[in-house]
PDB file of C-alpha atoms and ligand atoms in Angstrom:
ATOM      1  CA  UNK A   4     -15.183 -13.012  15.082  1.00 86.00           C
ATOM      2  CA  UNK A   5     -13.904 -15.661  17.276  1.00 90.00           C
ATOM      3  CA  UNK A   6     -11.631 -18.310  15.934  1.00 94.00           C
ATOM      4  CA  UNK A   7     -14.596 -20.748  15.822  1.00 95.00           C
ATOM      5  CA  UNK A   8     -16.706 -18.397  13.659  1.00 95.00           C
ATOM      6  CA  UNK A   9     -13.699 -17.936  11.243  1.00 96.00           C
ATOM      7  CA  UNK A  10     -13.106 -21.550  10.975  1.00 97.00           C
ATOM      8  CA  UNK A  11     -16.786 -22.166  10.176  1.00 97.00           C
ATOM      9  CA  UNK A  12     -16.246 -20.442   6.811  1.00 97.00           C
ATOM     10  CA  UNK A  13     -14.556 -22.497   4.127  1.00 97.00           C
ATOM     11  CA  UNK A  14     -10.866 -22.287   3.733  1.00 97.00           C
ATOM     12  CA  UNK A  15      -9.768 -20.498   0.575  1.00 98.00           C
ATOM     13  CA  UNK A  16      -6.052 -20.940   0.304  1.00 98.00           C
ATOM     14  CA  UNK A  17      -4.774 -22.701   3.597  1.00 98.00           C
ATOM     15  CA  UNK A  18      -5.590 -26.160   4.733  1.00 98.00           C
ATOM     16  CA  UNK A  19      -7.813 -26.788   7.749  1.00 97.00           C
ATOM     17  CA  UNK A  20      -4.706 -28.047   9.530  1.00 98.00           C
ATOM     18  CA  UNK A  21      -2.694 -24.842   8.733  1.00 98.00           C
ATOM     19  CA  UNK A  22      -5.626 -22.602  10.043  1.00 98.00           C
ATOM     20  CA  UNK A  23      -5.934 -24.639  13.152  1.00 98.00           C
ATOM     21  CA  UNK A  24      -2.019 -24.351  13.732  1.00 98.00           C
ATOM     22  CA  UNK A  25      -2.334 -20.578  13.356  1.00 98.00           C
ATOM     23  CA  UNK A  26      -4.973 -20.379  16.031  1.00 98.00           C
ATOM     24  CA  UNK A  27      -3.125 -22.794  18.406  1.00 98.00           C
ATOM     25  CA  UNK A  28       0.271 -21.591  18.063  1.00 98.00           C
ATOM     26  CA  UNK A  29      -0.468 -17.949  17.112  1.00 98.00           C
ATOM     27  CA  UNK A  30       1.648 -18.095  14.005  1.00 98.00           C
ATOM     28  CA  UNK A  31       1.892 -20.141  10.770  1.00 98.00           C
ATOM     29  CA  UNK A  32       4.853 -20.854   8.372  1.00 98.00           C
ATOM     30  CA  UNK A  33       3.431 -22.129   5.060  1.00 98.00           C
ATOM     31  CA  UNK A  34       5.553 -22.859   2.068  1.00 98.00           C
ATOM     32  CA  UNK A  35       4.629 -22.821  -1.629  1.00 96.00           C
ATOM     33  CA  UNK A  36       1.932 -20.370  -1.402  1.00 97.00           C
ATOM     34  CA  UNK A  37       3.159 -17.305  -3.574  1.00 98.00           C
ATOM     35  CA  UNK A  38       4.092 -17.945  -7.081  1.00 97.00           C
ATOM     36  CA  UNK A  39       7.320 -17.657  -8.607  1.00 98.00           C
ATOM     37  CA  UNK A  40       6.094 -14.847 -10.838  1.00 98.00           C
ATOM     38  CA  UNK A  41       4.825 -12.697  -7.885  1.00 98.00           C
ATOM     39  CA  UNK A  42       8.109 -13.384  -6.152  1.00 98.00           C
ATOM     40  CA  UNK A  43      10.091 -12.170  -9.259  1.00 98.00           C
ATOM     41  CA  UNK A  44       8.014  -9.046  -9.727  1.00 98.00           C
ATOM     42  CA  UNK A  45       8.206  -8.231  -5.871  1.00 98.00           C
ATOM     43  CA  UNK A  46      12.081  -8.701  -5.996  1.00 98.00           C
ATOM     44  CA  UNK A  47      12.567  -6.559  -9.079  1.00 98.00           C
ATOM     45  CA  UNK A  48      10.436  -3.747  -7.409  1.00 98.00           C
ATOM     46  CA  UNK A  49      12.487  -3.966  -4.250  1.00 98.00           C
ATOM     47  CA  UNK A  50      15.750  -3.926  -6.270  1.00 97.00           C
ATOM     48  CA  UNK A  51      14.661  -0.799  -8.018  1.00 98.00           C
ATOM     49  CA  UNK A  52      14.053   0.953  -4.621  1.00 98.00           C
ATOM     50  CA  UNK A  53      17.352  -0.304  -3.290  1.00 97.00           C
ATOM     51  CA  UNK A  54      19.117   1.176  -6.395  1.00 97.00           C
ATOM     52  CA  UNK A  55      17.158   4.559  -6.068  1.00 97.00           C
ATOM     53  CA  UNK A  56      18.292   4.802  -2.395  1.00 97.00           C
ATOM     54  CA  UNK A  57      21.746   5.213  -3.532  1.00 97.00           C
ATOM     55  CA  UNK A  58      21.097   9.141  -3.949  1.00 96.00           C
ATOM     56  CA  UNK A  59      19.277   9.502  -0.384  1.00 96.00           C
ATOM     57  CA  UNK A  60      21.166  10.325   2.604  1.00 94.00           C
ATOM     58  CA  UNK A  61      18.664  10.219   5.195  1.00 93.00           C
ATOM     59  CA  UNK A  62      15.586   8.596   6.393  1.00 94.00           C
ATOM     60  CA  UNK A  63      12.356  10.262   4.709  1.00 94.00           C
ATOM     61  CA  UNK A  64       8.804   9.064   4.200  1.00 94.00           C
ATOM     62  CA  UNK A  65      10.034   6.326   1.739  1.00 96.00           C
ATOM     63  CA  UNK A  66      13.106   4.925   3.253  1.00 96.00           C
ATOM     64  CA  UNK A  67      14.327   3.970   6.829  1.00 94.00           C
ATOM     65  CA  UNK A  68      17.925   4.364   6.302  1.00 94.00           C
ATOM     66  CA  UNK A  69      20.600   2.313   8.388  1.00 89.00           C
ATOM     67  CA  UNK A  70      23.669   3.642   9.906  1.00 88.00           C
ATOM     68  CA  UNK A  71      26.009   2.159   7.132  1.00 87.00           C
ATOM     69  CA  UNK A  72      24.267   3.533   4.233  1.00 94.00           C
ATOM     70  CA  UNK A  73      26.290   4.945   1.436  1.00 95.00           C
ATOM     71  CA  UNK A  74      25.790   5.477  -2.526  1.00 95.00           C
ATOM     72  CA  UNK A  75      28.180   2.505  -3.094  1.00 95.00           C
ATOM     73  CA  UNK A  76      26.478   0.329  -0.597  1.00 93.00           C
ATOM     74  CA  UNK A  77      22.825   0.912   0.171  1.00 94.00           C
ATOM     75  CA  UNK A  78      21.830   0.177   3.683  1.00 94.00           C
ATOM     76  CA  UNK A  79      18.110   0.578   3.805  1.00 96.00           C
ATOM     77  CA  UNK A  80      16.343  -0.847   6.829  1.00 94.00           C
ATOM     78  CA  UNK A  81      12.754  -0.478   5.679  1.00 96.00           C
ATOM     79  CA  UNK A  82      10.674   0.753   2.698  1.00 98.00           C
ATOM     80  CA  UNK A  83       7.883   2.490   4.393  1.00 97.00           C
ATOM     81  CA  UNK A  84       4.218   2.426   3.545  1.00 97.00           C
ATOM     82  CA  UNK A  85       4.994  -0.189   1.063  1.00 98.00           C
ATOM     83  CA  UNK A  86       1.750  -0.065  -0.815  1.00 98.00           C
ATOM     84  CA  UNK A  87       2.204   3.546  -1.590  1.00 98.00           C
ATOM     85  CA  UNK A  88       5.635   3.067  -3.022  1.00 98.00           C
ATOM     86  CA  UNK A  89       4.666   1.179  -6.359  1.00 98.00           C
ATOM     87  CA  UNK A  90       1.381  -0.024  -7.789  1.00 98.00           C
ATOM     88  CA  UNK A  91       2.750  -3.527  -7.693  1.00 98.00           C
ATOM     89  CA  UNK A  92       2.934  -3.417  -3.950  1.00 98.00           C
ATOM     90  CA  UNK A  93      -0.783  -2.590  -3.579  1.00 98.00           C
ATOM     91  CA  UNK A  94      -1.726  -5.005  -6.306  1.00 98.00           C
ATOM     92  CA  UNK A  95      -0.148  -7.666  -4.331  1.00 98.00           C
ATOM     93  CA  UNK A  96      -1.970  -6.511  -1.184  1.00 98.00           C
ATOM     94  CA  UNK A  97      -5.523  -6.823  -2.815  1.00 97.00           C
ATOM     95  CA  UNK A  98      -5.261  -8.747  -6.187  1.00 97.00           C
ATOM     96  CA  UNK A  99      -3.204 -11.764  -5.107  1.00 98.00           C
ATOM     97  CA  UNK A 100      -3.795 -14.740  -2.960  1.00 97.00           C
ATOM     98  CA  UNK A 101      -2.539 -12.841  -0.010  1.00 98.00           C
ATOM     99  CA  UNK A 102      -5.695 -11.303   0.940  1.00 98.00           C
ATOM    100  CA  UNK A 103      -7.392 -14.718   0.718  1.00 98.00           C
ATOM    101  CA  UNK A 104      -4.873 -16.118   3.074  1.00 98.00           C
ATOM    102  CA  UNK A 105      -5.683 -13.332   5.378  1.00 98.00           C
ATOM    103  CA  UNK A 106      -9.461 -14.254   4.934  1.00 98.00           C
ATOM    104  CA  UNK A 107      -8.565 -17.846   6.192  1.00 98.00           C
ATOM    105  CA  UNK A 108      -7.113 -16.313   9.252  1.00 98.00           C
ATOM    106  CA  UNK A 109      -9.346 -13.248  10.134  1.00 98.00           C
ATOM    107  CA  UNK A 110     -12.707 -14.241   8.382  1.00 98.00           C
ATOM    108  CA  UNK A 111     -14.344 -13.298   5.059  1.00 98.00           C
ATOM    109  CA  UNK A 112     -14.450  -9.680   5.539  1.00 98.00           C
ATOM    110  CA  UNK A 113     -10.857  -8.378   5.495  1.00 98.00           C
ATOM    111  CA  UNK A 114      -9.494  -4.918   6.086  1.00 98.00           C
ATOM    112  CA  UNK A 115      -5.981  -3.722   4.982  1.00 98.00           C
ATOM    113  CA  UNK A 116      -4.094  -2.003   7.752  1.00 98.00           C
ATOM    114  CA  UNK A 117      -0.470  -1.374   6.771  1.00 98.00           C
ATOM    115  CA  UNK A 118       2.639  -2.576   5.127  1.00 98.00           C
ATOM    116  CA  UNK A 119       6.407  -2.335   4.895  1.00 98.00           C
ATOM    117  CA  UNK A 120       9.374  -4.170   3.550  1.00 98.00           C
ATOM    118  CA  UNK A 121      12.110  -4.754   5.915  1.00 97.00           C
ATOM    119  CA  UNK A 122      15.649  -5.542   4.862  1.00 97.00           C
ATOM    120  CA  UNK A 123      18.166  -7.451   7.090  1.00 96.00           C
ATOM    121  CA  UNK A 124      21.773  -6.828   5.935  1.00 94.00           C
ATOM    122  CA  UNK A 125      24.793  -9.084   6.498  1.00 92.00           C
ATOM    123  CA  UNK A 126      27.227  -8.068   9.290  1.00 83.00           C
ATOM    124  CA  UNK A 127      24.953  -5.283  10.454  1.00 66.00           C
ATOM    125  CA  UNK A 128      24.157  -6.984  13.762  1.00 78.00           C
ATOM    126  CA  UNK A 129      20.667  -5.980  13.039  1.00 86.00           C
ATOM    127  CA  UNK A 130      18.645  -7.812  15.783  1.00 92.00           C
ATOM    128  CA  UNK A 131      15.026  -7.171  16.017  1.00 95.00           C
ATOM    129  CA  UNK A 132      14.282  -7.537  19.900  1.00 96.00           C
ATOM    130  CA  UNK A 133      11.424  -9.556  21.112  1.00 98.00           C
ATOM    131  CA  UNK A 134       8.045  -7.740  20.794  1.00 98.00           C
ATOM    132  CA  UNK A 135       4.424  -8.041  20.224  1.00 98.00           C
ATOM    133  CA  UNK A 136       2.831  -5.886  17.347  1.00 98.00           C
ATOM    134  CA  UNK A 137      -0.521  -4.918  18.870  1.00 98.00           C
ATOM    135  CA  UNK A 138       0.837  -2.658  21.470  1.00 98.00           C
ATOM    136  CA  UNK A 139       2.034  -0.276  18.792  1.00 97.00           C
ATOM    137  CA  UNK A 140      -1.265  -0.208  16.768  1.00 98.00           C
ATOM    138  CA  UNK A 141      -4.083  -1.426  19.141  1.00 98.00           C
ATOM    139  CA  UNK A 142      -7.463  -2.474  17.748  1.00 98.00           C
ATOM    140  CA  UNK A 143     -10.861  -3.421  19.329  1.00 98.00           C
ATOM    141  CA  UNK A 144      -9.960  -6.892  18.967  1.00 98.00           C
ATOM    142  CA  UNK A 145      -6.863  -9.208  18.425  1.00 98.00           C
ATOM    143  CA  UNK A 146      -7.647 -10.421  14.831  1.00 98.00           C
ATOM    144  CA  UNK A 147      -4.887  -8.472  13.187  1.00 98.00           C
ATOM    145  CA  UNK A 148      -2.462 -10.648  11.483  1.00 98.00           C
ATOM    146  CA  UNK A 149       0.921  -9.687   9.841  1.00 98.00           C
ATOM    147  CA  UNK A 150       1.721 -11.815   6.694  1.00 98.00           C
ATOM    148  CA  UNK A 151       5.380 -11.990   5.601  1.00 98.00           C
ATOM    149  CA  UNK A 152       6.586 -13.359   2.284  1.00 98.00           C
ATOM    150  CA  UNK A 153       9.951 -14.731   1.674  1.00 98.00           C
ATOM    151  CA  UNK A 154      11.509 -13.230  -1.443  1.00 98.00           C
ATOM    152  CA  UNK A 155      14.311 -15.739  -1.321  1.00 97.00           C
ATOM    153  CA  UNK A 156      15.108 -18.890   0.620  1.00 98.00           C
ATOM    154  CA  UNK A 157      15.425 -17.990   4.240  1.00 97.00           C
ATOM    155  CA  UNK A 158      17.757 -20.125   6.617  1.00 97.00           C
ATOM    156  CA  UNK A 159      18.835 -19.703  10.072  1.00 97.00           C
ATOM    157  CA  UNK A 160      21.921 -17.715   8.874  1.00 96.00           C
ATOM    158  CA  UNK A 161      19.648 -14.963   7.341  1.00 97.00           C
ATOM    159  CA  UNK A 162      18.172 -13.991  10.581  1.00 96.00           C
ATOM    160  CA  UNK A 163      14.694 -15.268  10.159  1.00 97.00           C
ATOM    161  CA  UNK A 164      11.693 -14.339  12.159  1.00 98.00           C
ATOM    162  CA  UNK A 165      11.322 -16.314  15.261  1.00 98.00           C
ATOM    163  CA  UNK A 166       7.896 -16.703  16.916  1.00 98.00           C
ATOM    164  CA  UNK A 167       7.074 -17.989  20.480  1.00 98.00           C
ATOM    165  CA  UNK A 168       4.344 -20.573  20.236  1.00 98.00           C
ATOM    166  CA  UNK A 169       1.121 -20.019  22.334  1.00 98.00           C
ATOM    167  CA  UNK A 170       2.446 -16.556  23.317  1.00 98.00           C
ATOM    168  CA  UNK A 171      -0.481 -14.936  21.793  1.00 98.00           C
ATOM    169  CA  UNK A 172      -2.620 -16.476  24.617  1.00 98.00           C
ATOM    170  CA  UNK A 173      -0.274 -14.982  27.291  1.00 97.00           C
ATOM    171  CA  UNK A 174      -0.254 -11.356  28.457  1.00 97.00           C
ATOM    172  CA  UNK A 175       0.412  -8.184  26.402  1.00 98.00           C
ATOM    173  CA  UNK A 176       3.430  -6.438  27.496  1.00 98.00           C
ATOM    174  CA  UNK A 177       3.872  -2.474  27.818  1.00 96.00           C
ATOM    175  CA  UNK A 178       6.722  -1.824  25.355  1.00 96.00           C
ATOM    176  CA  UNK A 179       7.996   1.084  27.383  1.00 96.00           C
ATOM    177  CA  UNK A 180      11.060   1.950  29.503  1.00 94.00           C
ATOM    178  CA  UNK A 181      10.623   2.360  33.276  1.00 93.00           C
ATOM    179  CA  UNK A 182      10.400   6.325  32.695  1.00 93.00           C
ATOM    180  CA  UNK A 183       7.446   5.658  30.017  1.00 93.00           C
ATOM    181  CA  UNK A 184       9.255   5.912  26.770  1.00 93.00           C
ATOM    182  CA  UNK A 185       8.305   3.926  23.802  1.00 95.00           C
ATOM    183  CA  UNK A 186      10.816   1.125  23.357  1.00 95.00           C
ATOM    184  CA  UNK A 187       9.356  -1.113  20.737  1.00 95.00           C
ATOM    185  CA  UNK A 188      10.426  -4.145  22.733  1.00 97.00           C
ATOM    186  CA  UNK A 189       9.542  -6.175  25.724  1.00 97.00           C
ATOM    187  CA  UNK A 190      11.572  -5.220  28.824  1.00 96.00           C
ATOM    188  CA  UNK A 191      14.309  -7.425  30.263  1.00 95.00           C
ATOM    189  CA  UNK A 192      12.089  -7.629  33.484  1.00 95.00           C
ATOM    190  CA  UNK A 193       9.195  -8.876  31.419  1.00 96.00           C
ATOM    191  CA  UNK A 194      11.391 -11.318  29.374  1.00 97.00           C
ATOM    192  CA  UNK A 195      12.773 -12.796  32.458  1.00 95.00           C
ATOM    193  CA  UNK A 196       9.201 -14.194  33.149  1.00 95.00           C
ATOM    194  CA  UNK A 197       8.974 -15.825  29.832  1.00 95.00           C
ATOM    195  CA  UNK A 198      10.273 -19.196  28.261  1.00 93.00           C
ATOM    196  CA  UNK A 199      11.650 -17.928  24.995  1.00 95.00           C
ATOM    197  CA  UNK A 200      13.675 -21.215  24.263  1.00 95.00           C
ATOM    198  CA  UNK A 201      10.732 -22.686  22.391  1.00 96.00           C
ATOM    199  CA  UNK A 202      10.930 -19.990  19.665  1.00 97.00           C
ATOM    200  CA  UNK A 203      10.496 -21.390  16.199  1.00 98.00           C
ATOM    201  CA  UNK A 204      12.388 -19.990  13.213  1.00 98.00           C
ATOM    202  CA  UNK A 205      10.287 -19.218  10.122  1.00 98.00           C
ATOM    203  CA  UNK A 206      12.631 -20.644   7.551  1.00 98.00           C
ATOM    204  CA  UNK A 207      11.438 -21.664   4.260  1.00 98.00           C
ATOM    205  CA  UNK A 208      12.078 -21.357   0.466  1.00 98.00           C
ATOM    206  CA  UNK A 209      11.122 -18.164  -1.656  1.00 98.00           C
ATOM    207  CA  UNK A 210       7.267 -18.048  -1.601  1.00 98.00           C
ATOM    208  CA  UNK A 211       6.897 -18.973   1.885  1.00 98.00           C
ATOM    209  CA  UNK A 212       4.336 -17.000   3.981  1.00 98.00           C
ATOM    210  CA  UNK A 213       4.776 -16.285   7.608  1.00 98.00           C
ATOM    211  CA  UNK A 214       1.428 -15.279   9.450  1.00 98.00           C
ATOM    212  CA  UNK A 215       2.077 -13.710  12.848  1.00 98.00           C
ATOM    213  CA  UNK A 216      -0.939 -12.921  15.164  1.00 98.00           C
ATOM    214  CA  UNK A 217      -0.846  -9.462  16.582  1.00 98.00           C
ATOM    215  CA  UNK A 218      -0.241 -10.760  20.171  1.00 98.00           C
ATOM    216  CA  UNK A 219       2.423 -13.155  19.428  1.00 98.00           C
ATOM    217  CA  UNK A 220       5.806 -12.600  20.780  1.00 98.00           C
ATOM    218  CA  UNK A 221       8.542 -12.516  17.929  1.00 98.00           C
ATOM    219  CA  UNK A 222      11.924 -11.187  17.067  1.00 98.00           C
ATOM    220  CA  UNK A 223      14.801 -11.992  14.688  1.00 96.00           C
ATOM    221  CA  UNK A 224      18.561 -12.563  14.946  1.00 93.00           C
ATOM    222  CA  UNK A 225      21.387 -10.872  13.005  1.00 94.00           C
ATOM    223  CA  UNK A 226      22.081 -11.965   9.364  1.00 96.00           C
ATOM    224  CA  UNK A 227      25.320 -13.934   9.445  1.00 95.00           C
ATOM    225  CA  UNK A 228      25.047 -14.796   5.768  1.00 96.00           C
ATOM    226  CA  UNK A 229      26.610 -12.749   2.829  1.00 95.00           C
ATOM    227  CA  UNK A 230      23.120 -11.938   1.295  1.00 96.00           C
ATOM    228  CA  UNK A 231      20.498  -9.475   2.398  1.00 96.00           C
ATOM    229  CA  UNK A 232      17.126 -10.827   3.799  1.00 97.00           C
ATOM    230  CA  UNK A 233      14.130  -8.874   2.070  1.00 97.00           C
ATOM    231  CA  UNK A 234      10.751  -9.299   3.872  1.00 98.00           C
ATOM    232  CA  UNK A 235       7.582  -7.504   2.731  1.00 98.00           C
ATOM    233  CA  UNK A 236       5.129  -7.497   5.625  1.00 98.00           C
ATOM    234  CA  UNK A 237       1.467  -6.740   5.106  1.00 98.00           C
ATOM    235  CA  UNK A 238      -0.978  -6.316   8.056  1.00 98.00           C
ATOM    236  CA  UNK A 239      -4.687  -7.139   7.610  1.00 98.00           C
ATOM    237  CA  UNK A 240      -7.626  -7.442  10.248  1.00 98.00           C
ATOM    238  CA  UNK A 241     -11.276  -8.651  10.302  1.00 98.00           C
ATOM    239  CA  UNK A 242     -13.514  -5.768   9.172  1.00 98.00           C
ATOM    240  CA  UNK A 243     -14.878  -5.631  12.680  1.00 97.00           C
ATOM    241  CA  UNK A 244     -11.501  -4.529  14.199  1.00 98.00           C
ATOM    242  CA  UNK A 245     -11.163  -0.956  14.563  1.00 98.00           C
ATOM    243  CA  UNK A 246      -7.957   0.954  15.410  1.00 98.00           C
ATOM    244  CA  UNK A 247      -8.510   3.044  18.594  1.00 98.00           C
ATOM    245  CA  UNK A 248      -5.266   5.035  18.357  1.00 97.00           C
ATOM    246  CA  UNK A 249      -3.810   6.833  15.229  1.00 96.00           C
ATOM    247  CA  UNK A 250      -1.560   4.189  13.353  1.00 94.00           C
ATOM    248  CA  UNK A 251       2.212   4.588  13.546  1.00 94.00           C
ATOM    249  CA  UNK A 252       2.610   4.133   9.730  1.00 93.00           C
ATOM    250  CA  UNK A 253      -0.579   5.028   7.937  1.00 94.00           C
ATOM    251  CA  UNK A 254      -0.801   4.381   4.244  1.00 97.00           C
ATOM    252  CA  UNK A 255      -3.397   5.760   1.643  1.00 98.00           C
ATOM    253  CA  UNK A 256      -4.890   2.427   1.631  1.00 98.00           C
ATOM    254  CA  UNK A 257      -5.225   1.949   5.522  1.00 98.00           C
ATOM    255  CA  UNK A 258      -8.776   0.849   6.380  1.00 98.00           C
ATOM    256  CA  UNK A 259      -9.675  -0.375   2.942  1.00 98.00           C
ATOM    257  CA  UNK A 260     -11.748  -3.454   2.608  1.00 98.00           C
ATOM    258  CA  UNK A 261      -9.920  -5.985   0.332  1.00 98.00           C
ATOM    259  CA  UNK A 262     -12.346  -8.912   0.826  1.00 98.00           C
ATOM    260  CA  UNK A 263     -16.045  -9.095   1.760  1.00 98.00           C
ATOM    261  CA  UNK A 264     -17.742  -6.182   3.462  1.00 98.00           C
ATOM    262  CA  UNK A 265     -17.188  -3.495   5.775  1.00 98.00           C
ATOM    263  CA  UNK A 266     -18.607  -3.853   9.318  1.00 98.00           C
ATOM    264  CA  UNK A 267     -21.803  -2.486  10.769  1.00 97.00           C
ATOM    265  CA  UNK A 268     -21.001  -3.670  14.192  1.00 97.00           C
ATOM    266  CA  UNK A 269     -17.493  -3.947  15.920  1.00 97.00           C
ATOM    267  CA  UNK A 270     -16.141  -6.863  17.729  1.00 97.00           C
ATOM    268  CA  UNK A 271     -14.566  -5.800  21.133  1.00 97.00           C
ATOM    269  CA  UNK A 272     -12.328  -8.158  22.752  1.00 97.00           C
ATOM    270  CA  UNK A 273     -12.536  -7.474  26.681  1.00 97.00           C
ATOM    271  CA  UNK A 274      -8.688  -8.495  27.111  1.00 97.00           C
ATOM    272  CA  UNK A 275      -6.562  -5.347  28.140  1.00 96.00           C
ATOM    273  CA  UNK A 276      -4.292  -3.693  25.803  1.00 97.00           C
ATOM    274  CA  UNK A 277      -1.425  -1.330  26.525  1.00 97.00           C
ATOM    275  CA  UNK A 278      -1.870   2.072  25.187  1.00 97.00           C
ATOM    276  CA  UNK A 279       0.842   3.388  22.659  1.00 96.00           C
ATOM    277  CA  UNK A 280       1.926   7.133  22.369  1.00 95.00           C
ATOM    278  CA  UNK A 281      -0.042   9.040  20.173  1.00 96.00           C
ATOM    279  CA  UNK A 282       1.866   8.590  16.937  1.00 94.00           C
ATOM    280  CA  UNK A 283       0.050  11.408  15.214  1.00 93.00           C
ATOM    281  CA  UNK A 284       1.452  13.908  17.523  1.00 92.00           C
ATOM    282  CA  UNK A 285       5.129  12.604  18.331  1.00 87.00           C
ATOM    283  CA  UNK A 286       5.558  10.799  14.831  1.00 83.00           C
ATOM    284  CA  UNK A 287       7.028   7.176  14.567  1.00 81.00           C
ATOM    285  CA  UNK A 288      10.186   6.269  13.069  1.00 73.00           C
ATOM    286  CA  UNK A 289      10.351   2.532  12.846  1.00 74.00           C
ATOM    287  CA  UNK A 290      10.915  -0.431  15.034  1.00 76.00           C
ATOM    288  CA  UNK A 291      14.481  -0.175  14.390  1.00 78.00           C
ATOM    289  CA  UNK A 292      14.873   3.492  15.650  1.00 76.00           C
ATOM    290  CA  UNK A 293      12.586   2.892  18.623  1.00 79.00           C
ATOM    291  CA  UNK A 294      14.714  -0.284  19.669  1.00 78.00           C
ATOM    292  CA  UNK A 295      18.085   1.320  19.139  1.00 75.00           C
ATOM    293  CA  UNK A 296      17.445   4.465  21.087  1.00 70.00           C
ATOM    294  CA  UNK A 297      17.579   2.502  24.189  1.00 63.00           C
TER     295      UNK A 297
HETATM  296  O1  AKG B  78      12.277  -7.927   9.954  1.00 75.49           O
HETATM  297  C1  AKG B  78      12.357  -8.644  10.881  1.00 75.49           C
HETATM  298  O2  AKG B  78      13.057  -9.479  11.224  1.00 75.49           O
HETATM  299  C2  AKG B  78      11.147  -8.535  12.118  1.00 75.49           C
HETATM  300  C3  AKG B  78       9.985  -7.453  11.588  1.00 75.49           C
HETATM  301  C4  AKG B  78       9.266  -7.202  12.757  1.00 75.49           C
HETATM  302  O3  AKG B  78       9.015  -8.046  13.570  1.00 75.49           O
HETATM  303  C5  AKG B  78       8.491  -5.979  12.644  1.00 75.49           C
HETATM  304  O4  AKG B  78       8.935  -5.146  11.671  1.00 75.49           O
HETATM  305  O5  AKG B  78       7.638  -5.883  13.580  1.00 75.49           O
END
């Protein structure tokens, strides 16, 4: 569906102005959307997994473990395939307002793609370099949207997501080194062609939702506060978008329709898209491992 077709359907959660901002800017930061009860339940589940990580030494299918991890001081960078970790995470993906927010941005027929929970720890110098999402998991069109939910208030000190306005209307970059290896980030050469100074921080209180279009350039700085920043991220697309390469981080729910109906006809956007490695053959660690290998 085109943005005009999507906007012709009545809004469910967002205001018309918020929907239009998303399509114009390529992202949206919207406060007050997720209830304190959901935030509390998600936080409790997240804490349970962080506690359980104390007995885990290496990354596995559940955890992406950072270099400073220890039983005394967990340093989990990511909970993988979040909807498969605990029922509450799938309940949130399909039975909260979240998929209705997605419907406001991708149209009434909504497909679930993937999910994860990123942690950014204080003092870890954990920068997420500038990147676009769609080169890692290309689809037949550019409807995929990532919805991030603040589990605590996020300020500049916590290393919030930063999105470059209108970059979704610009080129897609090949996230590879000169020798062709996947880097998960935009090369210095390509970055030098961009004005990143207009980047906007996605700050906001707990319950804020950050919606990022799959073409939008984004990243995040290190966390200089004394508190961990936990950010669950859920990816949805219009039902008529089909992945044309194996997903990097599949879940048991990937491809499920969470609102509306499945598509009988695909929408193919003619704009070119880089081809990622075949993750089903080489495996995928995380954006952290890819970016740090450079
Ligand atoms: O957690 C962050 O700060 C950035 C996450 C992100 O952009 C990603 O995982 O693709």
